[in-house]
CSV table of C-alpha atoms in Angstrom, one decimal:
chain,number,residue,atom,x,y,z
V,119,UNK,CA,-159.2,25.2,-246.1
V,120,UNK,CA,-161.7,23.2,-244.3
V,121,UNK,CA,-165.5,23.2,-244.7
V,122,UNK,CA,-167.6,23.1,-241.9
V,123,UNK,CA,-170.9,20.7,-242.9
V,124,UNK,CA,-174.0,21.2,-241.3
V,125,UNK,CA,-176.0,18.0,-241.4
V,126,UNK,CA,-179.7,18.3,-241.1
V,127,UNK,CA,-181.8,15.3,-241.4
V,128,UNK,CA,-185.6,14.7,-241.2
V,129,UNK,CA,-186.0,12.5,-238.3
V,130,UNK,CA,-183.9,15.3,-236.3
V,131,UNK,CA,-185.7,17.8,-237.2
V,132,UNK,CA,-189.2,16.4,-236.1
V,133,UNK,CA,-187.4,15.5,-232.8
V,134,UNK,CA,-186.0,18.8,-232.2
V,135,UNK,CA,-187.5,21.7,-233.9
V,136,UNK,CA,-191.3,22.8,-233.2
V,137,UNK,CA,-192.3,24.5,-236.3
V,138,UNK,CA,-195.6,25.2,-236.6
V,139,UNK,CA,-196.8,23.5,-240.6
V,140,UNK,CA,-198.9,25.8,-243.8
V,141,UNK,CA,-200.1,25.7,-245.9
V,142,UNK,CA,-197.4,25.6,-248.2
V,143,UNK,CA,-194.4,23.4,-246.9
V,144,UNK,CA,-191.3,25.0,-248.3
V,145,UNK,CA,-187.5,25.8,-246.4
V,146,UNK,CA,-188.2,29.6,-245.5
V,147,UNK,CA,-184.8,31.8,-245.4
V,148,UNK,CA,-185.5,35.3,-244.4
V,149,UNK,CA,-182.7,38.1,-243.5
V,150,UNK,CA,-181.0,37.5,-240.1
V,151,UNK,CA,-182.1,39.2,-237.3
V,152,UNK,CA,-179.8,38.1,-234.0
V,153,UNK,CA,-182.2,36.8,-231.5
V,154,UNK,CA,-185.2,36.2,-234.0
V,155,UNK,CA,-184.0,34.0,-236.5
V,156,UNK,CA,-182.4,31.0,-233.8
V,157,UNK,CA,-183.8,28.0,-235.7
V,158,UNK,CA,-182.0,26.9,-238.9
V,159,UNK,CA,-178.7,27.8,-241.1
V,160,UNK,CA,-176.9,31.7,-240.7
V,161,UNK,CA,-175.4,32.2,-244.0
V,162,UNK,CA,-173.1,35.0,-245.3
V,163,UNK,CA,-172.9,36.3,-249.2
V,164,UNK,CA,-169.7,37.2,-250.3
V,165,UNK,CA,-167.8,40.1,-251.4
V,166,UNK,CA,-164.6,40.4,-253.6
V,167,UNK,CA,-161.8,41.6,-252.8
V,168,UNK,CA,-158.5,41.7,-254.5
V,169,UNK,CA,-155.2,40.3,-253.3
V,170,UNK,CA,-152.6,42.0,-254.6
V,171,UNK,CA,-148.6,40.5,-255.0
V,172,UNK,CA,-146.1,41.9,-255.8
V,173,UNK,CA,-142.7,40.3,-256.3
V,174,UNK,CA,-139.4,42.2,-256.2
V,175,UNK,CA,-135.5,41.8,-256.1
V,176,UNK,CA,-133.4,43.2,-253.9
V,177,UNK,CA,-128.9,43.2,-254.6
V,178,UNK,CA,-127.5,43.7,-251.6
V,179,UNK,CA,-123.7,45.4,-251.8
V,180,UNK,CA,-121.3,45.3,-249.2
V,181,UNK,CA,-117.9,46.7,-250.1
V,182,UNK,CA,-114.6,44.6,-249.4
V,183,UNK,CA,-112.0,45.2,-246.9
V,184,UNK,CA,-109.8,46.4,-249.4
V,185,UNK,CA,-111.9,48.8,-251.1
V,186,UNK,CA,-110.5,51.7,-250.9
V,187,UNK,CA,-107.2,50.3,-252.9
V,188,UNK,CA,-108.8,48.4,-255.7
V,189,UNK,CA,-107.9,51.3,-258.3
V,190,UNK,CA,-104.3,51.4,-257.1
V,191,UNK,CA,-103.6,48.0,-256.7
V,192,UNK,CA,-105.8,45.9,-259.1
V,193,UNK,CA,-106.9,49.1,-261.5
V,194,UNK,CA,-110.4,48.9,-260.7
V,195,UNK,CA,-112.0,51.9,-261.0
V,196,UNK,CA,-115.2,53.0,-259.5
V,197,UNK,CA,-115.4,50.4,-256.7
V,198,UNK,CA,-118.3,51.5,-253.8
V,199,UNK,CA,-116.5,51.7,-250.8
V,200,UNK,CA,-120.0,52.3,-249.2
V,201,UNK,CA,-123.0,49.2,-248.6
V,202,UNK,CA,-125.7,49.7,-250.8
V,203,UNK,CA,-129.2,48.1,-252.1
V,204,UNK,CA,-130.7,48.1,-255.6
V,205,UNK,CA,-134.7,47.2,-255.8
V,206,UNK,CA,-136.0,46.4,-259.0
V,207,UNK,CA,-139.8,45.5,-259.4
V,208,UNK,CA,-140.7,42.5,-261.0
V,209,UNK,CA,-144.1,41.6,-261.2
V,210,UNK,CA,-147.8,42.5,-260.0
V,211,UNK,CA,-150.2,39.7,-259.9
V,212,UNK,CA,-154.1,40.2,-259.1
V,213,UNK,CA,-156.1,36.7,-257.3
V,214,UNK,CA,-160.0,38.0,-256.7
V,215,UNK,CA,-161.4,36.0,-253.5
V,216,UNK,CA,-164.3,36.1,-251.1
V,217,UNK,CA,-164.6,36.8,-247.5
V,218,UNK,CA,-168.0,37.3,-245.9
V,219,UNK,CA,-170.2,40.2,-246.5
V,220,UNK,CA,-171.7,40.6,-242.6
V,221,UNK,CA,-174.5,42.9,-243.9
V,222,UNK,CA,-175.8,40.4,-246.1
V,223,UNK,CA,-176.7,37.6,-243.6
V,224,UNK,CA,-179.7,35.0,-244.0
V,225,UNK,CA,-181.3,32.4,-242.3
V,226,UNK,CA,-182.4,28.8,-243.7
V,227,UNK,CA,-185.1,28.2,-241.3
V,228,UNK,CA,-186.1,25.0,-241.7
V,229,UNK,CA,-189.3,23.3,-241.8
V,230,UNK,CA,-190.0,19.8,-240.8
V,231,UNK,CA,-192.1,19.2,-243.4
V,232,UNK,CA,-189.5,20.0,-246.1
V,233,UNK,CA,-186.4,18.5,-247.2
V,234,UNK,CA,-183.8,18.7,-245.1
V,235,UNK,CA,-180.8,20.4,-246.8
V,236,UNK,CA,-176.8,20.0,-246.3
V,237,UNK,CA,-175.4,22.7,-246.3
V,238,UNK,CA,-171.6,23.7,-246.5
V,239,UNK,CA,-170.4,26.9,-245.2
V,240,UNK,CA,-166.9,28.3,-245.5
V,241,UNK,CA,-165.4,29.3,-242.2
V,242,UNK,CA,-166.1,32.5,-242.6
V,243,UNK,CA,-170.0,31.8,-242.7
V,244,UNK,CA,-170.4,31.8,-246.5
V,245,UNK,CA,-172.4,29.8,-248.1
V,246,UNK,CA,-171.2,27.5,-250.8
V,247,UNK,CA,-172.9,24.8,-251.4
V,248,UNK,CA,-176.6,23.0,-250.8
V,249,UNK,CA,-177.0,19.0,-251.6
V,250,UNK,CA,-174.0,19.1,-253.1
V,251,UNK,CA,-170.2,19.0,-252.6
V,252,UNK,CA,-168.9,22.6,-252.7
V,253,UNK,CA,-165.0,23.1,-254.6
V,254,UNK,CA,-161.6,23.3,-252.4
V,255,UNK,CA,-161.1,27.1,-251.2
V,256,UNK,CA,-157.9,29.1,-252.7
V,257,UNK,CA,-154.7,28.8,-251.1
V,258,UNK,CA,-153.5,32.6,-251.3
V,259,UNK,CA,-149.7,33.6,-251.4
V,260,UNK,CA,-148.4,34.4,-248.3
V,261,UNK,CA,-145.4,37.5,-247.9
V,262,UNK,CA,-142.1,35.8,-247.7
V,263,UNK,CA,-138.4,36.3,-248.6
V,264,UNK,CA,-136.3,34.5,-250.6
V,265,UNK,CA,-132.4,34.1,-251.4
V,266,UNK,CA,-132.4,33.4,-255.3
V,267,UNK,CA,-128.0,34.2,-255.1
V,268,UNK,CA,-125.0,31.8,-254.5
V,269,UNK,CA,-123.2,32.1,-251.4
V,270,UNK,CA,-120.9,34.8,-251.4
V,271,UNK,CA,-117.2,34.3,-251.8
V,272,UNK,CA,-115.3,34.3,-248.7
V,273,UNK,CA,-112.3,36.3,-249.0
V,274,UNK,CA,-110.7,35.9,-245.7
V,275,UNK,CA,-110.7,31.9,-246.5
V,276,UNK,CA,-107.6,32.4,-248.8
V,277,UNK,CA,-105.7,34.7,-247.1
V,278,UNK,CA,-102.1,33.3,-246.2
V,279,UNK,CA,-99.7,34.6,-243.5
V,280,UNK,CA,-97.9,36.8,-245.7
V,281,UNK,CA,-101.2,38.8,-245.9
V,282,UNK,CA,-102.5,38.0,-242.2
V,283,UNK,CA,-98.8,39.2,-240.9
V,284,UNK,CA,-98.5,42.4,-242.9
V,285,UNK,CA,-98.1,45.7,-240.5
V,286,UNK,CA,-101.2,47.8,-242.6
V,287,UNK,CA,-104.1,47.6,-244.5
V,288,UNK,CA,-102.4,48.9,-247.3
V,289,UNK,CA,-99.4,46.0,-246.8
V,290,UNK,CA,-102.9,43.8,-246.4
V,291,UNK,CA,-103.9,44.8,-249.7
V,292,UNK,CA,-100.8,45.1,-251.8
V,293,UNK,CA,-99.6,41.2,-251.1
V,294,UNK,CA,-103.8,40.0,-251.8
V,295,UNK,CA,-103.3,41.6,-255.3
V,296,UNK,CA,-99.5,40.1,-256.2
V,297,UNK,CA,-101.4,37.0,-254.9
V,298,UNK,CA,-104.5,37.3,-257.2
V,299,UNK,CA,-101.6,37.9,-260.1
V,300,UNK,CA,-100.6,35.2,-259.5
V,301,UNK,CA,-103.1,32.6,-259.3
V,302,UNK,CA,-103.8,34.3,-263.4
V,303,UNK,CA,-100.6,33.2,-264.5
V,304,UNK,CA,-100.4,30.1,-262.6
V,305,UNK,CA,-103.8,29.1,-264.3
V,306,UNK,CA,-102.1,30.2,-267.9
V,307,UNK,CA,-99.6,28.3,-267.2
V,308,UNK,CA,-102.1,25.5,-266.8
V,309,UNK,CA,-104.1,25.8,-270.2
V,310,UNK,CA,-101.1,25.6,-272.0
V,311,UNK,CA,-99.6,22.7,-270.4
V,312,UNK,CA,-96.6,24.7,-269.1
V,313,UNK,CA,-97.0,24.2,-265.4
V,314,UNK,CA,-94.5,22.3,-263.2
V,315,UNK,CA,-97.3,20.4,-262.0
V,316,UNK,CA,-99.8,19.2,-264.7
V,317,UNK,CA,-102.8,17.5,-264.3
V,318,UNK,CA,-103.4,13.5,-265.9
V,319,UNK,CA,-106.1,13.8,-267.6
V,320,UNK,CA,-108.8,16.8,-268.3
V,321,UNK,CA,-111.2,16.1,-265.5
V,322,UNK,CA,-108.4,16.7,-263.5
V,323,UNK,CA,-107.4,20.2,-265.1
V,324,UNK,CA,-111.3,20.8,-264.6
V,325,UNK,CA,-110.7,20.6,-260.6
V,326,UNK,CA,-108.0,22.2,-260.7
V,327,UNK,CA,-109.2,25.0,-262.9
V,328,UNK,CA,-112.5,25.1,-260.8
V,329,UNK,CA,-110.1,25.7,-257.3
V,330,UNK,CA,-108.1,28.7,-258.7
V,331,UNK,CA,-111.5,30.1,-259.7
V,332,UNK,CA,-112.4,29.9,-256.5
V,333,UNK,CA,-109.3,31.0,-254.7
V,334,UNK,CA,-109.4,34.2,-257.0
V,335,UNK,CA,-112.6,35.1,-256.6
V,336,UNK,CA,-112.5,34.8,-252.6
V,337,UNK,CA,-109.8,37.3,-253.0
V,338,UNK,CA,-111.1,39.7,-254.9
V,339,UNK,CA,-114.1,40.2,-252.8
V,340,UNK,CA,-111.9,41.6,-250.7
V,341,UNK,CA,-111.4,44.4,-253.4
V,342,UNK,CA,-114.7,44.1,-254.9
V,343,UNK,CA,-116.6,43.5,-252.8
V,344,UNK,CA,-119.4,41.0,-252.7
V,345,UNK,CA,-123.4,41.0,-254.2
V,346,UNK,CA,-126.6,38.4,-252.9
V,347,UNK,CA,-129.7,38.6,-254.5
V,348,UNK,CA,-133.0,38.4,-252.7
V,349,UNK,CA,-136.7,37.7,-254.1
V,350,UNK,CA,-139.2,39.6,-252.0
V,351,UNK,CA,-142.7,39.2,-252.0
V,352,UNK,CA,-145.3,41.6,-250.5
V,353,UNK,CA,-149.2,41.0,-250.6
V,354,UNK,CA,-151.8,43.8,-250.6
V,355,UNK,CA,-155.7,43.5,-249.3
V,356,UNK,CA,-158.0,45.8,-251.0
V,357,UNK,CA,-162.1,45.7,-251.0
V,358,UNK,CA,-163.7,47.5,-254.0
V,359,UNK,CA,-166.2,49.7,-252.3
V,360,UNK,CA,-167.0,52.4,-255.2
V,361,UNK,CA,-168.1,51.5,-258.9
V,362,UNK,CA,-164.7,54.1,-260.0
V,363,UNK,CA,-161.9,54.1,-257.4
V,364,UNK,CA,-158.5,55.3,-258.0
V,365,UNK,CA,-156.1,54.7,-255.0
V,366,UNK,CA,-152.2,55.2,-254.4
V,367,UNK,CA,-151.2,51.1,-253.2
V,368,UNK,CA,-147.9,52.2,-252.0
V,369,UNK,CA,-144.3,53.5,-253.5
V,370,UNK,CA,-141.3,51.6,-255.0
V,371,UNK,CA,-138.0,53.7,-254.5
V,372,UNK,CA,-134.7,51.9,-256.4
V,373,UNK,CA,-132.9,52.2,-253.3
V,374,UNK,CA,-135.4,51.9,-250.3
V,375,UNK,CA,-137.5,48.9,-251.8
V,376,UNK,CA,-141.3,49.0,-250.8
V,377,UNK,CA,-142.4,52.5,-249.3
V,378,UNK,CA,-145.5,53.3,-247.4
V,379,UNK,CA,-148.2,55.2,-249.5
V,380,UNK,CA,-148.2,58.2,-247.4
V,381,UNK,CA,-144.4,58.8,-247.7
V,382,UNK,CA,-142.4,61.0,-250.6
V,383,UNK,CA,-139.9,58.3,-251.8
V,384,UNK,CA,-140.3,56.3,-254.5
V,385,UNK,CA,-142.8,56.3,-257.5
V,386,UNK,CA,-146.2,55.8,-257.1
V,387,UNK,CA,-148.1,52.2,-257.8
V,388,UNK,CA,-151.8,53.3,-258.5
V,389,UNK,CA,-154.8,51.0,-258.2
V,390,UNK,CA,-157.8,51.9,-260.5
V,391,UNK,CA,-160.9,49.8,-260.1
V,392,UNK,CA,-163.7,50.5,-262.7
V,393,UNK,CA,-167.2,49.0,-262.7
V,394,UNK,CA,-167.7,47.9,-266.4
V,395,UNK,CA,-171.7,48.3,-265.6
V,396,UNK,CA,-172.0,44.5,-267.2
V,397,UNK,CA,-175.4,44.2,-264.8
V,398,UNK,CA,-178.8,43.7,-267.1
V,399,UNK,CA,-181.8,46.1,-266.3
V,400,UNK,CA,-183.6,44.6,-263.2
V,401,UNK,CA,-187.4,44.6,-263.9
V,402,UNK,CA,-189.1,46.2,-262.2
V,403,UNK,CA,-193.0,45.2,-261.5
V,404,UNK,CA,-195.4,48.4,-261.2
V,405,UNK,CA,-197.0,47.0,-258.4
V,406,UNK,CA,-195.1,46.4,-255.0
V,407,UNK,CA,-194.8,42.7,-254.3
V,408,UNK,CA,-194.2,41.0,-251.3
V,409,UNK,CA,-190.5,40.2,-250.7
V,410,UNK,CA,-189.7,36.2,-251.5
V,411,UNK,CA,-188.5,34.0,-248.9
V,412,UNK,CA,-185.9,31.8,-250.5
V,413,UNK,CA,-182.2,31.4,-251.1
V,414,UNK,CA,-180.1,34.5,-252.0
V,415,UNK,CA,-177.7,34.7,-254.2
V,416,UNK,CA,-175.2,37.4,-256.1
V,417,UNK,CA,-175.0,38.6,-259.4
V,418,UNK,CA,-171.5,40.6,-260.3
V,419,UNK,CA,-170.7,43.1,-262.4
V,420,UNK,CA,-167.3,42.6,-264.3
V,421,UNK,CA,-164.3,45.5,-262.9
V,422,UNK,CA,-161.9,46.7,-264.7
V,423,UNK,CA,-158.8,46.6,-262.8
V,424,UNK,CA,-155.3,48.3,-263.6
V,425,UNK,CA,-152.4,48.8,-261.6
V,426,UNK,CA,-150.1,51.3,-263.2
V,427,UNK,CA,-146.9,53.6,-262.4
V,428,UNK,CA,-145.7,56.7,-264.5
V,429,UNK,CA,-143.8,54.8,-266.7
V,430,UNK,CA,-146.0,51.1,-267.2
V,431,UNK,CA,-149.3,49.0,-266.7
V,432,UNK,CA,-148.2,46.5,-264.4
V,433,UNK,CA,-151.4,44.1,-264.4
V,434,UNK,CA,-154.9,45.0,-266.4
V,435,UNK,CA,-157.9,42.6,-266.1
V,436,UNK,CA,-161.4,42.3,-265.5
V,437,UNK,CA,-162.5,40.9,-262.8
V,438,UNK,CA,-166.1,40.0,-261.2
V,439,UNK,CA,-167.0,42.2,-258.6
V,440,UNK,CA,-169.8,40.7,-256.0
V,441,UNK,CA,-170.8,44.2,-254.4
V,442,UNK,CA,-170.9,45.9,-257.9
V,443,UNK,CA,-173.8,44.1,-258.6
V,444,UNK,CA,-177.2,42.9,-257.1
V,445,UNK,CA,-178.8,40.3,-254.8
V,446,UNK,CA,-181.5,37.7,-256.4
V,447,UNK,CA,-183.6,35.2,-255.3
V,448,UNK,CA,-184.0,31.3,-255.9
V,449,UNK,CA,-186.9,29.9,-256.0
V,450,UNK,CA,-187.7,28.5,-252.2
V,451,UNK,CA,-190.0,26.3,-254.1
V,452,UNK,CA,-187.3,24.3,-255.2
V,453,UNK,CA,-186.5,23.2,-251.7
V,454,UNK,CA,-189.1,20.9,-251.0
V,455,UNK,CA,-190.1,17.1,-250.9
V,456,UNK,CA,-190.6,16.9,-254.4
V,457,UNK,CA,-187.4,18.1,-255.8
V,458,UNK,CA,-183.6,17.2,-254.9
V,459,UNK,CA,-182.2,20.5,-255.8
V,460,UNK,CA,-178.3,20.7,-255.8
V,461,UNK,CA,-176.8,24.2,-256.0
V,462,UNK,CA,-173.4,25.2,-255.8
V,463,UNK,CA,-172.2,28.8,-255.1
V,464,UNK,CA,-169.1,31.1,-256.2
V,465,UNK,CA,-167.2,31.7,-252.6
V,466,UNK,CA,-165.8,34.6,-254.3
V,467,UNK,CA,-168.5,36.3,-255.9
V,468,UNK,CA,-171.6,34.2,-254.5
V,469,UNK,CA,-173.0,33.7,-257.9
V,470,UNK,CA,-174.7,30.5,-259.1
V,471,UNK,CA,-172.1,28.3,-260.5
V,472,UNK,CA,-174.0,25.3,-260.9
V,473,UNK,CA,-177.8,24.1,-260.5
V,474,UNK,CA,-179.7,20.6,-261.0
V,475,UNK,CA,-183.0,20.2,-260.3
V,476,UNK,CA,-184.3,16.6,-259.9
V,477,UNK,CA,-188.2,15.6,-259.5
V,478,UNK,CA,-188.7,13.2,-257.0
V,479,UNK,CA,-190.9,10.8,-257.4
V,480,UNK,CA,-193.9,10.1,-255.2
């Protein structure tokens, strides 16, 4: 995903923005106010939230022509004469990332007597980095569908004219199976050398081998029926908004697949998010102090997350929650002539991944 930079630099600044100087020269960042705060960065803190896939296969049935004579004809019993599809749920996977948190805006409003930072945003608005070269963003999964089977036979490729001319279905489906006995004994006839063609070598009884496979298969799909297997994958958006939540994701029915939440099919996937209260005491000062103007950032508090049916835990982690915990301050000091300060920012949970501080010299 691509970063937008914004490029400030000194000379610029002097030439463009007309900030008045104090007594102390440091890069002020105060909340954003729309029509207030016009001069300088707009920056977003995260929040976390979960995406959520799910992978599941789906056998697809769909009965033969001759179907309805498999028992008499082949002695097949119990052959579906009705199309059909089997779900089974495979996985749950859990990928925590950050999108931005648009009640937790600030400005960097520079001052020309300070450095000038770069600063890299995320699309969004988040901020990443400062004076330093932020990481790649997550690719996340996207839903998609996938065969995973081998093309099904094709039954109506073998049939010959006896089959095509006879007057019935049940004609149809009498000469298919006298064929199918055949092809058995013709390939018995084969394996023990007996046939009145044989092959030279055994590469050659391979092929051969491999086509009456084939042919027999085709043929009994027309009894059988025939089977394709599909990989499903469905993703789910969910942003943690209480410390204990407990919420139905959606149903998985054998037969319908993926069912909406609200519906009675299916069994129940539950998501349970639990704030594991990993947050320190914040001190508290008895007397009221005057609110810092520097760079925010967040501190999480590890969730415990589960996703569970009546039967199984399908995923259970922890996972670092940025609105479960609390918004601190770096020191603005740190953003002035005298230091190069490089800091770099979790885009999902707008913690402090990394921080150097250099002294500049005079």
């Amino acid at each position: 995903m691509k970063l937008h930079r914004l490029l400030f630099i000194n000379s610029l600044i002097t030439l463009l923005l007309s900030i008045p100087s104090n007594t102390t020269a440091q890069t002020e960042i105060r909340p954003y106010q729309p029509g207030i705060t016009t001069e300088g960065i707009t920056y977003f803190l995260p929040q976390t939230r979960l995406h959520i896939v799910v992978r599941a296969q789906r056998e697809s049935y769909t009965p033969g022509e001759y179907a309805a004579y498999a028992q008499r004809f082949l002695d097949a019993p119990n052959v579906e004469q009705q199309p059909f599809d089997t779900w089974t749920l495979q996985s749950i996977e859990v990928t925590p990332y950050g999108v931005a948190d648009r009640t937790q805006a600030y400005t960097i409003k520079l001052n020309h007597k300070t450095s000038a930072p770069l600063v890299e945003l995320a699309p969004d608005g988040r901020l990443l980095s400062v004076n330093t070269t932020a990481d790649a963003l997550p690719t996340l999964e996207a839903p998609s569908v996938k065969k995973i089977s081998k093309d099904r036979p094709q039954g109506n490729k073998y049939k010959t004219q006896e089959i095509l001319r006879a007057g019935s279905t049940a004609a149809r489906a009498e000469i298919t199976a006298q064929e199918i006995y055949d092809i058995r004994e013709n390939r018995g006839l084969l394996a023990k050398g007996q046939a009145d063609f044989n092959p030279k070598d055994g590469e050659q009884l391979k092929t051969m081998m491999a086509q009456l496979d084939q042919r027999e298969n085709g043929l009994l799909s027309l009894f059988l029926g025939t089977k394709t297997m599909e990989e499903h994958v469905v993703t789910f958006e969910v942003t943690p908004q209480q410390a204990q939540q407990t919420l139905e994701l959606f149903r998985f029915s054998r037969y319908l697949g993926f069912v909406d939440a609200n519906e009675v099919a299916g069994t129940p996937i539950q998501l349970q998010v639990s704030d594991q209260l990993t947050l320190p005491e914040a001190e508290e000062s008895p007397k009221k102090k005057k609110e810092m103007e520097d760079l925010r950032y967040r501190i999480p508090s590890n969730a415990a997350v589960r996703l569970f049916d009546n039967e199984r835990v399908w995923f259970d982690g922890i996972i670092p929650i940025a609105q479960f915990g609390r918004i601190e301050h770096l020191g603005g000091v740190l953003f002035n002539k005298k230091f190069n300060t490089k800091v770099r920012l979790s885009p999902i949970t707008g913690r402090v991944e990394k921080l150097d501080l250099e002294q500049l010299s005079k």
